[in-house]
XYZ file of C-alpha atoms in Angstrom:
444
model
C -2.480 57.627 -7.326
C -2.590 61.128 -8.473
C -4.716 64.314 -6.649
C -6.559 64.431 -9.763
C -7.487 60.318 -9.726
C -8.558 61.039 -5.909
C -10.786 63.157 -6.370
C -12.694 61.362 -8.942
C -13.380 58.607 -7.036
C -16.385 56.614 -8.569
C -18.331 55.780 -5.196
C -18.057 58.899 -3.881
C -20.918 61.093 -4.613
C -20.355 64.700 -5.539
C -24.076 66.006 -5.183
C -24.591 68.341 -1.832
C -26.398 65.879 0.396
C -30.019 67.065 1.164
C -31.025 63.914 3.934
C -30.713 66.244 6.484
C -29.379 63.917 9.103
C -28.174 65.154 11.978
C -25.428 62.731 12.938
C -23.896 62.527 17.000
C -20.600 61.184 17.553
C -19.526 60.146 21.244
C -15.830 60.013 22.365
C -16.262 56.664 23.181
C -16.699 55.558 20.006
C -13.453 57.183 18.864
C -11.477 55.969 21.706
C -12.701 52.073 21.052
C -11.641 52.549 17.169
C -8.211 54.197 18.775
C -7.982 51.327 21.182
C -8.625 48.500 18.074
C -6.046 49.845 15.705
C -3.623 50.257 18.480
C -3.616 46.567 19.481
C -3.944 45.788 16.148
C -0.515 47.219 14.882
C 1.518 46.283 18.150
C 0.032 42.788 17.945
C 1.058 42.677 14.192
C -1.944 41.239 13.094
C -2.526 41.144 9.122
C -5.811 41.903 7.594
C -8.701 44.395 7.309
C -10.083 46.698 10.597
C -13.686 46.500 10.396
C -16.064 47.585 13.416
C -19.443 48.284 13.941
C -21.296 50.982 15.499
C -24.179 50.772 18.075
C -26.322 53.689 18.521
C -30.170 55.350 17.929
C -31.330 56.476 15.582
C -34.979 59.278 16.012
C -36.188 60.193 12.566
C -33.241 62.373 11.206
C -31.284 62.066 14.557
C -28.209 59.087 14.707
C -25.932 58.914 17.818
C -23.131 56.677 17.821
C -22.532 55.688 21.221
C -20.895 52.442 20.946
C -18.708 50.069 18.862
C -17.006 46.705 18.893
C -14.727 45.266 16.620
C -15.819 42.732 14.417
C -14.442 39.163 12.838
C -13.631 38.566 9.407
C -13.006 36.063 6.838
C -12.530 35.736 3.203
C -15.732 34.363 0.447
C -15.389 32.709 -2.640
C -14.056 35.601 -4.636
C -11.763 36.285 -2.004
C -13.097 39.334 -0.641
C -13.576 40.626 3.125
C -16.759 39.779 4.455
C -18.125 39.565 8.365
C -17.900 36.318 9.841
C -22.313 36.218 10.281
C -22.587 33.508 12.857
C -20.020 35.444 15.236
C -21.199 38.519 14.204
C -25.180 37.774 15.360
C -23.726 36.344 18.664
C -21.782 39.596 19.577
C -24.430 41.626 18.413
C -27.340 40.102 20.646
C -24.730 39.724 23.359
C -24.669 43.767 23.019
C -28.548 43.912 22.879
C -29.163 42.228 25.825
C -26.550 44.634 28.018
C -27.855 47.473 26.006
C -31.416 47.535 26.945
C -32.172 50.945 28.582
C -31.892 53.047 25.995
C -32.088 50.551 23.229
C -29.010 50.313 21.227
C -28.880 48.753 16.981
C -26.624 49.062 14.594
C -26.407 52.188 13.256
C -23.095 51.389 10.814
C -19.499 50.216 10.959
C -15.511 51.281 10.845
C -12.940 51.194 8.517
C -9.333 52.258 7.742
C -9.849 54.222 4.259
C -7.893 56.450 2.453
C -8.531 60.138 2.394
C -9.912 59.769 -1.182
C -12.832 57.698 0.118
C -14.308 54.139 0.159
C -13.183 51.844 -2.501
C -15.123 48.839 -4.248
C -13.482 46.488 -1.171
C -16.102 47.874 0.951
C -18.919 46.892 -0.714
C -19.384 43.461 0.369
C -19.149 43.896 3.923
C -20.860 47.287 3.843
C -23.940 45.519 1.886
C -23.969 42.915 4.945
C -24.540 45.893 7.380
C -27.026 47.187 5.040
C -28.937 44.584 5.730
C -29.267 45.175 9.330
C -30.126 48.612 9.099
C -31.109 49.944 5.421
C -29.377 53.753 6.628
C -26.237 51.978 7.945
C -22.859 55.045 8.404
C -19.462 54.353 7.299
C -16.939 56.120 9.755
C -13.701 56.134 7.506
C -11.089 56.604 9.435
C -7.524 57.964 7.776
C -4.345 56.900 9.040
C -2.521 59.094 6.610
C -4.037 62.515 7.606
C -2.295 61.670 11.076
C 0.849 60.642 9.545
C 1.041 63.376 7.050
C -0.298 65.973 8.936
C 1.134 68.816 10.836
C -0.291 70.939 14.203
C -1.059 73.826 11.823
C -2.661 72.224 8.674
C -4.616 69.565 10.966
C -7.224 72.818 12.026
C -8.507 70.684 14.972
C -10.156 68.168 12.562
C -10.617 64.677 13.065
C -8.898 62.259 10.324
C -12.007 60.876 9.972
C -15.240 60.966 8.109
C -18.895 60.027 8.204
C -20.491 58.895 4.522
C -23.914 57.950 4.238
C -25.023 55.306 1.465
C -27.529 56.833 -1.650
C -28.152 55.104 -4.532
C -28.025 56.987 -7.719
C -29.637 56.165 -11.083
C -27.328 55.114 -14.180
C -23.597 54.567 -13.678
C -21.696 57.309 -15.794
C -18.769 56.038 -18.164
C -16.279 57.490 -15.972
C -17.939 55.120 -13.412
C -17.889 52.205 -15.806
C -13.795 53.030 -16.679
C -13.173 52.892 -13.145
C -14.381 50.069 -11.746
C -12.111 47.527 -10.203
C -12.711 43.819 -11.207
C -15.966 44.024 -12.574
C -17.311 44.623 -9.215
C -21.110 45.857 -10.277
C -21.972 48.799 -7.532
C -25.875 48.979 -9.118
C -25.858 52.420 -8.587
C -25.222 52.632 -4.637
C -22.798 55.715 -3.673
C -21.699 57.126 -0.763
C -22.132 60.718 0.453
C -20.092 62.579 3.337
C -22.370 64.195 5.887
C -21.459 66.370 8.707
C -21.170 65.286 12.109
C -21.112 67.068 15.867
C -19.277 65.584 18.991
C -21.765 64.914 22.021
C -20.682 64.119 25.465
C -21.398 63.460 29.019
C -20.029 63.821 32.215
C -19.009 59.988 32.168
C -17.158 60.177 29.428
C -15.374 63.828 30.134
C -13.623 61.486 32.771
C -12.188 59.132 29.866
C -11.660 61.809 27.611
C -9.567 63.886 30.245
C -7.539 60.492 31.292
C -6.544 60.405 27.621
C -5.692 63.398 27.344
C -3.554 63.377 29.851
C -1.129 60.132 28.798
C -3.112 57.724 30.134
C -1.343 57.781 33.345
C 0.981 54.364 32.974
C 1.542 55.232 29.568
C 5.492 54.490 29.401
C 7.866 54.431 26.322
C 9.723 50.805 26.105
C 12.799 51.124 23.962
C 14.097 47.703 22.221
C 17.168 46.265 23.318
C 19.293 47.433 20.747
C 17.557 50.467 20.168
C 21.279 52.041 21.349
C 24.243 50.895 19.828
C 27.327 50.789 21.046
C 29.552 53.814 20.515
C 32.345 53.957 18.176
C 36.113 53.577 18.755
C 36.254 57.056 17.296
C 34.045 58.467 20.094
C 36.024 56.850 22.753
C 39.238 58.176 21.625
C 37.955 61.665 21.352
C 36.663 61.443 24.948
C 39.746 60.420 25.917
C 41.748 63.431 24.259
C 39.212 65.354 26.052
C 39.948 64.102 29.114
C 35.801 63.195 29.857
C 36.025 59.837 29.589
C 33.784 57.865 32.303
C 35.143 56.049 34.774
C 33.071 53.244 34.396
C 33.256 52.791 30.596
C 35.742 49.870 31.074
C 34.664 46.446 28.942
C 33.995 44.577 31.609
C 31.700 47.377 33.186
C 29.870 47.149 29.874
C 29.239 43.500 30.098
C 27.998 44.041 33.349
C 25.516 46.293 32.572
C 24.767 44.297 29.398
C 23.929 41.034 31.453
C 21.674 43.085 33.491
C 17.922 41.942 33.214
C 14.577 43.702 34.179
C 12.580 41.472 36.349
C 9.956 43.674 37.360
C 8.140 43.858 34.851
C 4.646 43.554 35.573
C 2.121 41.054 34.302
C -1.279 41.805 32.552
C -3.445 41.386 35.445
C -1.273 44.194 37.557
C -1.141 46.690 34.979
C -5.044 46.163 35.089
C -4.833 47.459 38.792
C -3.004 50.334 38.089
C -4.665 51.135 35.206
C -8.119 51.291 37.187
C -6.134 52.890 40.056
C -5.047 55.896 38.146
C -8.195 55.748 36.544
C -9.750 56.854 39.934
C -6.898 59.184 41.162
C -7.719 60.753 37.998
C -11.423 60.936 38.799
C -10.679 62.155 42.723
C -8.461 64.903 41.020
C -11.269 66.440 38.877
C -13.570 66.418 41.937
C -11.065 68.268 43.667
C -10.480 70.582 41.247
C -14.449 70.965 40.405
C -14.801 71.891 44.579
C -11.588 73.944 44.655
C -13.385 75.971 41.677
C -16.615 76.001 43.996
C -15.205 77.098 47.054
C -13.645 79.768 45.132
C -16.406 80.993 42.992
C -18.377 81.382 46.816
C -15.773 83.339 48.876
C -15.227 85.686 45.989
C -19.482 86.828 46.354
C -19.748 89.434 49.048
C -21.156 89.247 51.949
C -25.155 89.113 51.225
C -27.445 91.141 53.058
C -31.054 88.792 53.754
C -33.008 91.421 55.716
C -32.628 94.424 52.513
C -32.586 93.201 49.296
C -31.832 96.481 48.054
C -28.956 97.542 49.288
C -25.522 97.934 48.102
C -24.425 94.659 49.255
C -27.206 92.731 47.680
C -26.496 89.797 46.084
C -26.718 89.856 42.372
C -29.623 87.821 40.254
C -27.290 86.255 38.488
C -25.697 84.329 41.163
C -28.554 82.657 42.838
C -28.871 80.052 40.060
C -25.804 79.004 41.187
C -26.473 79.128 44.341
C -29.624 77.019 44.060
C -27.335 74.359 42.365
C -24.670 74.312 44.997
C -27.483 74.070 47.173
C -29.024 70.889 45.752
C -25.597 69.205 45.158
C -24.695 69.369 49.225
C -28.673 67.936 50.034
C -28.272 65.033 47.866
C -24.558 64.615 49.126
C -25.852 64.209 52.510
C -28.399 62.172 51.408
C -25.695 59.550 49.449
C -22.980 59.652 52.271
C -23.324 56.884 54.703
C -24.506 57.456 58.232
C -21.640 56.561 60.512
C -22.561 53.901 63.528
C -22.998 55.190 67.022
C -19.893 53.126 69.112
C -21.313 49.715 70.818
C -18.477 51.390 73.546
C -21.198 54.263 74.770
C -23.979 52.047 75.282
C -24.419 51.471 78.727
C -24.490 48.088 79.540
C -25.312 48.340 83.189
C -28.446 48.996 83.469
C -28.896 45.509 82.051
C -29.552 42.759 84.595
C -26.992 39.407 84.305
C -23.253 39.627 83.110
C -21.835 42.026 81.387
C -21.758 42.511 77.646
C -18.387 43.420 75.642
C -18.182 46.069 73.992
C -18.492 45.493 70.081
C -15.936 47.022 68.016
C -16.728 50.554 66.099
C -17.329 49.839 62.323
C -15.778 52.356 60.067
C -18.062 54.134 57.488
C -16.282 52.165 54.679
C -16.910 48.866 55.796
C -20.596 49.843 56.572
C -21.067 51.181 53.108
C -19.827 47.937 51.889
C -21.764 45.737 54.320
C -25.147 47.839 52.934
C -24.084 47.228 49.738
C -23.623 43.631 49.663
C -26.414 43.452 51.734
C -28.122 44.958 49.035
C -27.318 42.687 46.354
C -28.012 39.897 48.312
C -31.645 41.494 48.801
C -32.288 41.931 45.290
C -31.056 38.011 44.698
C -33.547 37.111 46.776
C -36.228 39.550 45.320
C -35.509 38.041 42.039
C -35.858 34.138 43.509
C -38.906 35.200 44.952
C -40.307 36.706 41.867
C -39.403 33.692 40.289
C -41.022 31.307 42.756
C -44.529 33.792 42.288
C -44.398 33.422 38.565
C -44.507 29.434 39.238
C -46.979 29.527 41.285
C -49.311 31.534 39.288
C -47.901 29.343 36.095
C -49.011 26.466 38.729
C -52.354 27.667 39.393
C -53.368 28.419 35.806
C -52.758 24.961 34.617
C -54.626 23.482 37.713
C -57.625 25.970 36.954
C -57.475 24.443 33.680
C -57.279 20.835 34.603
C -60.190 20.944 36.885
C -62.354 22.874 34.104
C -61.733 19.899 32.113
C -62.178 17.471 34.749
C -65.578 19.551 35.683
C -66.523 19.384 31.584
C -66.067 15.566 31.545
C -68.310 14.777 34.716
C -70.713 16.977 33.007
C -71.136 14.864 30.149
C -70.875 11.803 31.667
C -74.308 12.775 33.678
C -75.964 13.513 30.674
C -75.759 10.534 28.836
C -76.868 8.581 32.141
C -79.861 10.564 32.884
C -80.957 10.041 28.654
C -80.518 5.894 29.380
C -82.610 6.265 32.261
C -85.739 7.811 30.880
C -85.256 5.285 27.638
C -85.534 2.519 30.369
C -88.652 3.966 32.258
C -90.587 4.516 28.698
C -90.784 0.880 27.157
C -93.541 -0.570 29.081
C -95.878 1.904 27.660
C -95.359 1.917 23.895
C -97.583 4.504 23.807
C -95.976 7.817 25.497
C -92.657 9.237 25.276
C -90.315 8.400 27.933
C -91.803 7.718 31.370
C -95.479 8.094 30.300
C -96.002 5.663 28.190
C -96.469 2.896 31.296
C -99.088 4.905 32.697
C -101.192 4.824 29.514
C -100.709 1.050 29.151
C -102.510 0.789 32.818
C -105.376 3.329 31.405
C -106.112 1.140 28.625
C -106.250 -2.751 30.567
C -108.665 -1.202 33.539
């Protein structure tokens, strides 16, 4: 495919896009599509990469914070499409741990080339569609990091964000150029700019990536080294080099040599998280190196004049005030260290005496308060639990005693009516009980 044929592509929008969206990318995301395409090609699995992308989205404002690979299998026609019952699963499963802010999709990931999307998109891009009618592509190009060189790369990413428009009628250029009769119905996509936002969490990722990934190690294959020629070893031999241990059966020794410590999944786990932290301590040590040095290069201050020569400048006590706060709540985070059972004094206590309990370190009383915790909020959560029953309990006894109350009620009623019938037939000639005393009126 030709420059010229690239940049005509017909589902890529040439008009200047006016949404004003203001899209935020976080380095997570980029490291989880990294992470995906990796295993994918050492894996050597076969098939389309396709993602999607949690995030907010405020009016005009879209972050993408997360993302998670995705399942796929083929329709009817053949074509990619998201596998929908696994799909709704992982996606609820992300909901639920995703509560506070409240992530949704905000669009999906896909290996594309650099002249954009191409009508194999479309059916899994109209599934995310309809979760979210604004739905992002992120294209990401393998060939811009293949092809690409320190000084022509500029910093970019190979990557970019389209959003979907739909346009009115279909040009004939469109028409010529679509690819099995696959009818777009006017929908387009636009590329939109897009700024990198970050926190302090993931500065710790970032710099641990940038950095090799600390057990990152280069495994060559087994005959990634051939042997050397016969013309090599003769010319080391006129040379008078030649190793002393570059006899055949030396070779073959060497050769029959196997690596058995090679370490299983769970192990590289550990070290992973391991360097993860040394990595973590390092930066804090580095952040309070840079501390200690920005305060013993200020002069000395003088409290009692303000305006003399060795007054502190303005500009510093912001700084200050921040150093400040950081070593309060530092004192207010760092456990309290136990006063040792050893200098109680156990004599002034009547009866035999009492040994002495061993010291506990800090660490295992930061652990002990921390299970402890847990275990606390366990049982906050029974009990909240066992309340909610009760009051479940005592709404459906208010209830049945309302109705029992309701029942009695009528009951009496219709009694009390049957009664006054009874006391009025003697009379004939009153209504209820009065009628007998008008039958006596009339016989005296």
């Amino acid at each position: 495919m030709t420059e010229e044929t690239d940049s005509h592509n017909p589902l890529v929008s040439n008009r200047r896009s006016d949404s004003n969206l203001v899209v935020s990318l976080h380095p997570l995301v980029l490291l989880t599509i990294s992470d995906h395409i990796t295993r994918h090609q050492v894996r050597g699995y076969s098939g389309s990469i396709v993602g999607a992308l949690l995030g907010q989205q405020k009016g005009r404002e879209i972050t993408l914070e997360h993302a998670f690979n995705c399942s796929i299998q083929k329709d009817q026609q053949n074509q990619a499409i998201l596998d929908t019952p696994w799909f709704e699963h992982r996606l609820q499963q992300y909901k639920d741990v995703h509560k506070l802010p409240a992530l949704d999709i905000a669009g999906w990931f896909t290996l594309c080339p650099e002249s954009g999307p191409t009508s194999a998109f479309l059916p899994i891009h109209k599934q995310f569609l309809a979760q979210n009618e604004s739905s992002l592509l992120l294209a990401f190009h393998p060939s811009a990091i293949s092809s690409s060189t320190p000084s022509s790369s500029n910093g970019k990413l190979p990557l970019t964000i389209y959003e979907t428009i739909y346009e009115g009628e279909p040009t004939k250029q469109d028409d010529s150029m679509q690819i099995d009769g696959e009818d777009t119905s006017g929908l387009r996509f636009r590329s939109i700019p897009y700024t990198i936002e970050t926190d302090e969490t993931e500065m710790i990722a970032v710099d641990y990536v940038a950095k090799g990934g600390g057990n990152a190690v280069a495994v060559a294959s087994a005959d990634a080294e051939a042997p050397a020629s016969p013309e090599a070893n003769e010319r080391e031999d006129r040379n008078g080099k030649r190793r002393a241990d570059e006899s055949p059966e030396a070779r073959k020794s060497f050769d029959d040599i196997t690596v058995t410590n090679i370490l299983n999944p769970e192990e590289d786990d550990q070290i992973s998280s391991l360097t993860t932290r040394l990595n973590s301590v390092r930066m804090l040590q580095s952040r309070l190196s840079l501390l200690s040095t920005y305060i013993n290069s200020l002069p000395p201050i003088n409290v009692s004049d303000p305006e003399s020569e060795t007054a502190l400048d303005p500009a510093h006590l912001s700084h200050l005030r921040n150093i400040k706060a950081l070593i309060t709540r530092l004192s207010l985070l760092s456990p309290h260290s136990d006063t040792p059972a050893s200098t109680l004094s156990t004599t002034s206590v009547p009866g035999p005496a009492v040994p002495a309990q061993p010291q506990i370190d800090p660490l295992t009383h930061a652990q002990q308060a921390q299970t402890n915790d847990v275990n606390l909020s366990s049982l906050l959560a029974l009990l909240g639990q066992d309340v909610q029953g009760l009051s479940e309990l005592g709404r459906k006894f208010a209830i049945v005693e309302a109705a029992r109350q309701s029942k009695g009620k009528k009951i009496g009623g219709v009694g009390g009516g049957a009664m006054g019938m009874g006391m009025g037939f003697p009379g004939f000639g009153g209504g209820g009980g009065g009628g007998g005393a008008g039958d006596d009126s009339l016989m005296t």
